[in-house]
C-alpha positions as CSV (number, residue, x, y, z in Angstrom):
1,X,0.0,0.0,0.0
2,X,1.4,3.3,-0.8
3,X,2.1,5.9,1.5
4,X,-0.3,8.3,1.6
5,X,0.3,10.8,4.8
6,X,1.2,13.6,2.5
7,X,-1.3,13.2,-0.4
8,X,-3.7,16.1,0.0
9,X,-7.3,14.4,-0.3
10,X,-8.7,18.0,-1.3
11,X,-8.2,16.8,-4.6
12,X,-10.7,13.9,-6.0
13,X,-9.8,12.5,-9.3
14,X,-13.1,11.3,-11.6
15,X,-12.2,7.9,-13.0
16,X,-14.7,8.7,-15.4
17,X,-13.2,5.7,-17.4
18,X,-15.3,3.7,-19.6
19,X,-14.8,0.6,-17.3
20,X,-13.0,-1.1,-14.4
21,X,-9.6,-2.3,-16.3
22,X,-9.2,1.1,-17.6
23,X,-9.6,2.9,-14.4
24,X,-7.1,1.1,-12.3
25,X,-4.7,1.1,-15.1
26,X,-5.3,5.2,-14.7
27,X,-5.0,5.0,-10.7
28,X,-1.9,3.1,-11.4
29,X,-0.5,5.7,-13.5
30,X,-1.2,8.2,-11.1
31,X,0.3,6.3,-8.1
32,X,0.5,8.1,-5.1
33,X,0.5,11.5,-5.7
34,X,-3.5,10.8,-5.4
35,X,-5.3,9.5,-2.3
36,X,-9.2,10.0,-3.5
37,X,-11.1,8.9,-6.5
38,X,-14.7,9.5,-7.6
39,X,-16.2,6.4,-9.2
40,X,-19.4,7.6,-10.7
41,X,-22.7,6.3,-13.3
42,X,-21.0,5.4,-16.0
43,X,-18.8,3.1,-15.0
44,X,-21.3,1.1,-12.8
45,X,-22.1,-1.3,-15.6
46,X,-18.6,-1.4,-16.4
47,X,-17.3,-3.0,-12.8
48,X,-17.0,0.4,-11.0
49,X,-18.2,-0.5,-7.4
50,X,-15.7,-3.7,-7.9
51,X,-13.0,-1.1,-8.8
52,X,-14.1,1.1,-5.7
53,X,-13.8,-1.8,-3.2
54,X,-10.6,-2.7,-4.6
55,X,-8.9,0.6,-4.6
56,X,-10.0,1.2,-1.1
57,X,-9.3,-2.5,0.4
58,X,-5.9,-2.9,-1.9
59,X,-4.4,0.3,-2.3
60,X,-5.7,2.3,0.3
61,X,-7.7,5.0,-1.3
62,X,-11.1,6.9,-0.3
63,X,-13.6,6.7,-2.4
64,X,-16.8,9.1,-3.8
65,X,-19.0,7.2,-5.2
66,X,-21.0,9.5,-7.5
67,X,-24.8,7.7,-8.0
68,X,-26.9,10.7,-7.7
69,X,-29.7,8.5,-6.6
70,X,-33.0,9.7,-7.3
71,X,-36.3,7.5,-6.6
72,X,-39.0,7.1,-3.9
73,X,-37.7,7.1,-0.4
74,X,-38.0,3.3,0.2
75,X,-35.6,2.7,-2.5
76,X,-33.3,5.3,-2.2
77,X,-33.2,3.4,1.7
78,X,-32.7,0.5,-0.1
79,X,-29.7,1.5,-2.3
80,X,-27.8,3.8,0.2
81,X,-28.0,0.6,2.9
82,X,-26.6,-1.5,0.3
83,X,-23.5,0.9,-0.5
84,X,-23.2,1.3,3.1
85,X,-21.8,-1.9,3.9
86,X,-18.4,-1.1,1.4
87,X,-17.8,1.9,3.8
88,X,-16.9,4.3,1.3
89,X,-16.6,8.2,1.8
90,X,-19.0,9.6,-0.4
91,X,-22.4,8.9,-1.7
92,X,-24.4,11.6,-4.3
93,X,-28.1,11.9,-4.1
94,X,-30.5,14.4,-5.4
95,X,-30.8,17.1,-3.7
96,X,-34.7,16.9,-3.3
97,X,-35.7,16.9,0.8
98,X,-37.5,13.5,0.4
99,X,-34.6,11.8,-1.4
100,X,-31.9,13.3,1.2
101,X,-33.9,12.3,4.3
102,X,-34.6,8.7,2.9
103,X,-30.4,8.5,2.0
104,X,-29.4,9.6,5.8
105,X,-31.5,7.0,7.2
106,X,-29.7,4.5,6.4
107,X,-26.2,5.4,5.3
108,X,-24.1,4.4,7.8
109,X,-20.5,6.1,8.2
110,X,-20.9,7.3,4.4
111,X,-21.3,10.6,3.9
112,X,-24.6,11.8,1.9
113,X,-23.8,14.5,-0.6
114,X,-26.6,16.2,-2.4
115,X,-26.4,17.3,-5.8
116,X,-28.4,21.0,-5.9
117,X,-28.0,21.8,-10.2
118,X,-25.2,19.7,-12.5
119,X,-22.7,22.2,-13.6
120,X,-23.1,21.1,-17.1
121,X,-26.3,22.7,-16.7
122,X,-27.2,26.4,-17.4
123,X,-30.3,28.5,-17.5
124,X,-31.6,27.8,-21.0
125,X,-31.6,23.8,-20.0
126,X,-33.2,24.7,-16.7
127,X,-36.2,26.1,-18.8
128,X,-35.7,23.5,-21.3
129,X,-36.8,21.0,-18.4
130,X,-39.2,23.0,-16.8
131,X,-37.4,24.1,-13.6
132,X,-39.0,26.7,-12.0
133,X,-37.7,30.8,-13.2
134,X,-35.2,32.8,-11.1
135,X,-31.4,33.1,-11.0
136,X,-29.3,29.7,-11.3
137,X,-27.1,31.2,-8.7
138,X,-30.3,31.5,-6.4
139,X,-31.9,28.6,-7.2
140,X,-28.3,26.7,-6.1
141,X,-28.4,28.4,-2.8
142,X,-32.3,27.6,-2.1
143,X,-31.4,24.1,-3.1
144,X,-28.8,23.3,-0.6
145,X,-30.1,25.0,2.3
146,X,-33.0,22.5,1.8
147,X,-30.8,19.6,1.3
148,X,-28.5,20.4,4.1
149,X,-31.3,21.0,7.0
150,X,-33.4,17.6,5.8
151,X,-30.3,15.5,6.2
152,X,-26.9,16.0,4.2
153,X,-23.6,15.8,4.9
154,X,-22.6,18.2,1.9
155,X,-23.6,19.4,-1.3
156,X,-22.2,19.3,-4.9
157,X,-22.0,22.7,-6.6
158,X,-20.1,24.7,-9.0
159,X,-17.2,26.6,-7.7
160,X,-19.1,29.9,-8.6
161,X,-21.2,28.8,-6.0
162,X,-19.5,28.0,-3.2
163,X,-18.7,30.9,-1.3
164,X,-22.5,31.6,-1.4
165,X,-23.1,28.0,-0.1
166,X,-20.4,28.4,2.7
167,X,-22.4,31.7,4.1
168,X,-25.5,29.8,4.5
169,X,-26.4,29.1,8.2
170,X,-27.4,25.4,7.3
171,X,-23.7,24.8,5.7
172,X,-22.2,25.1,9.1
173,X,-19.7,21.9,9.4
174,X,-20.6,20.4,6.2
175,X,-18.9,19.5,3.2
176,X,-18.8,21.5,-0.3
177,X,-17.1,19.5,-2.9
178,X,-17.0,21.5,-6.7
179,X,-16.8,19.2,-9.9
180,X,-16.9,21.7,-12.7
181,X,-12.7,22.3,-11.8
182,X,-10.6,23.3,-14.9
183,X,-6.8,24.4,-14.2
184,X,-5.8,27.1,-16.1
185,X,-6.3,26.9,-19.7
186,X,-7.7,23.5,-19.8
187,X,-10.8,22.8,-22.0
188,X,-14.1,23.3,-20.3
189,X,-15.6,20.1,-22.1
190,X,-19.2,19.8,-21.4
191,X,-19.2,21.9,-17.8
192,X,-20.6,26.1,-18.3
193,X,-20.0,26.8,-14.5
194,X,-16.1,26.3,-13.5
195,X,-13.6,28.1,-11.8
196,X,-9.7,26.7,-11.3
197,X,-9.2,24.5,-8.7
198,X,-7.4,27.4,-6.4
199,X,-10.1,29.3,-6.8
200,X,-13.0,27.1,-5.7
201,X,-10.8,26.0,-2.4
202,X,-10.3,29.8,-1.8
203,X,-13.9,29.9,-2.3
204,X,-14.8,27.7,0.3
205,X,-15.0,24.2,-1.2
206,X,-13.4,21.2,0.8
207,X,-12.9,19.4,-2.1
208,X,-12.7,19.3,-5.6
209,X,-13.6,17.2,-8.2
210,X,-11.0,17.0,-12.1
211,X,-11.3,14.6,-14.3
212,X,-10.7,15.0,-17.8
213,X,-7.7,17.5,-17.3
214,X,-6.0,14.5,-15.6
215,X,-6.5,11.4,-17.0
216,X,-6.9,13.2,-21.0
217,X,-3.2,14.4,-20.2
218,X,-0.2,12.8,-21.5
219,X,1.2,11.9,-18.4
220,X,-1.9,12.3,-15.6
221,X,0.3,11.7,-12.4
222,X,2.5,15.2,-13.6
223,X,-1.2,16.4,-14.4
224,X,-2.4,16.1,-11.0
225,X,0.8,17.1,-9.2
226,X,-0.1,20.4,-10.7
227,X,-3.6,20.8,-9.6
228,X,-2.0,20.2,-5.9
229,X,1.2,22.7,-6.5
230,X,-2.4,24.8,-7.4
231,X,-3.8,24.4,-4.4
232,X,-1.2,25.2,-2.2
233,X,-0.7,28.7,-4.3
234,X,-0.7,31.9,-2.7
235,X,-4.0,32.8,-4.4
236,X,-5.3,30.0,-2.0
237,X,-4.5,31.7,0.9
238,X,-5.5,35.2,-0.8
């Protein structure tokens, strides 16, 4: 098992790999300068919650696992128990009261993050699905409060948003993790709300969540050793 007293966790790596060979083969080339890896949807089919339990009970590593589970409460109950027993660090749900209160019934030592809106998302596909008018921004804010005083541990929202988040008087002690994280002349892909990693620490985030920047890159562990030299930049403590 690799040493990993100095890896600083505030970075989470998305093995958003298209399935479980490919993703350890990524978390191998990346080593130990990485102590936290988000295993989310896509690779479910593809042996991700294999790939979680192994990185955690083999190599050592936490794990997010990013299901944004969304269904009645009973399931939801249901699901989160069964994740529960692998004692990961992370869980994603909806942010929607019923669907938070139903995850923190039953889910253990895991944490229950809520997502409030994906920050691939912006205005124009909120009224494309029907959500109700006002500011993203706003409607953010609204949505974690909710989550975070029916049950969560922490929310999921874009960097933009953090600060805001962090004022709340509900986001006292909890968790703010940011995907949406670009370093510095990276391509933005399929995300509209981002902010460099730096930035959304300074901003009040715990955590933050790169993917594509890292394991796109030529040589991902020099990738992420960036993102950390990043994080521990003066504009950080600014």
């Amino acid at each position: 098992m690799p040493d990993l007293k100095t890896a600083d966790d505030r970075l989470i790596v998305a093995l958003d790999m298209p399935d479980a060979l490919s993703g350890m083969a990524m978390a191998e080339k990346i080593g130990d300068a990485v102590s936290f890896y988000k295993i989310g949807l896509g690779m479910l089919t593809g042996g991700g919650l294999a790939l979680a339990n192994e990185l955690a009970d083999e190599h050592g590593k936490r794990i997010f696992l990013d299901m944004k589970l969304f269904d009645i409460g009973a399931t939801v109950e249901a699901a989160v128990r069964g994740l529960s027993q692998f004692g990961h660090d992370f869980l994603t749900v909806h942010g929607d009261p019923h669907v938070v209160r139903a995850a923190a019934q039953t889910k253990g030592d895991m944490k229950i993050l809520a997502v409030t809106i994906l920050t691939s998302l912006d205005r124009a596909d909120l009224d494309a699905s029907c959500i109700k008018a006002g500011d993203i921004t706003d409607l953010v804010q609204e949505r974690a409060g909710l989550a975070l005083s029916n049950g969560a541990d922490g929310v999921i929202a874009s960097p933009q948003e953090a600060a805001l988040i962090r004022a709340l008087p509900e986001a006292e002690g909890k968790l703010i993790i940011t995907p949406g994280v670009r370093p510095a002349g990276a391509d933005l892909g399929d995300q509209k709300r981002v902010t460099t990693p730096a930035q959304a620490i300074a901003n009040g985030a715990d955590h933050v969540v790169v993917g594509r920047p890292i394991w796109q890159h030529s040589d991902p562990k020099a990738a992420a050793e960036a993102i950390l030299v990043e994080l521990h930049s003066p504009q950080e403590m600014s």
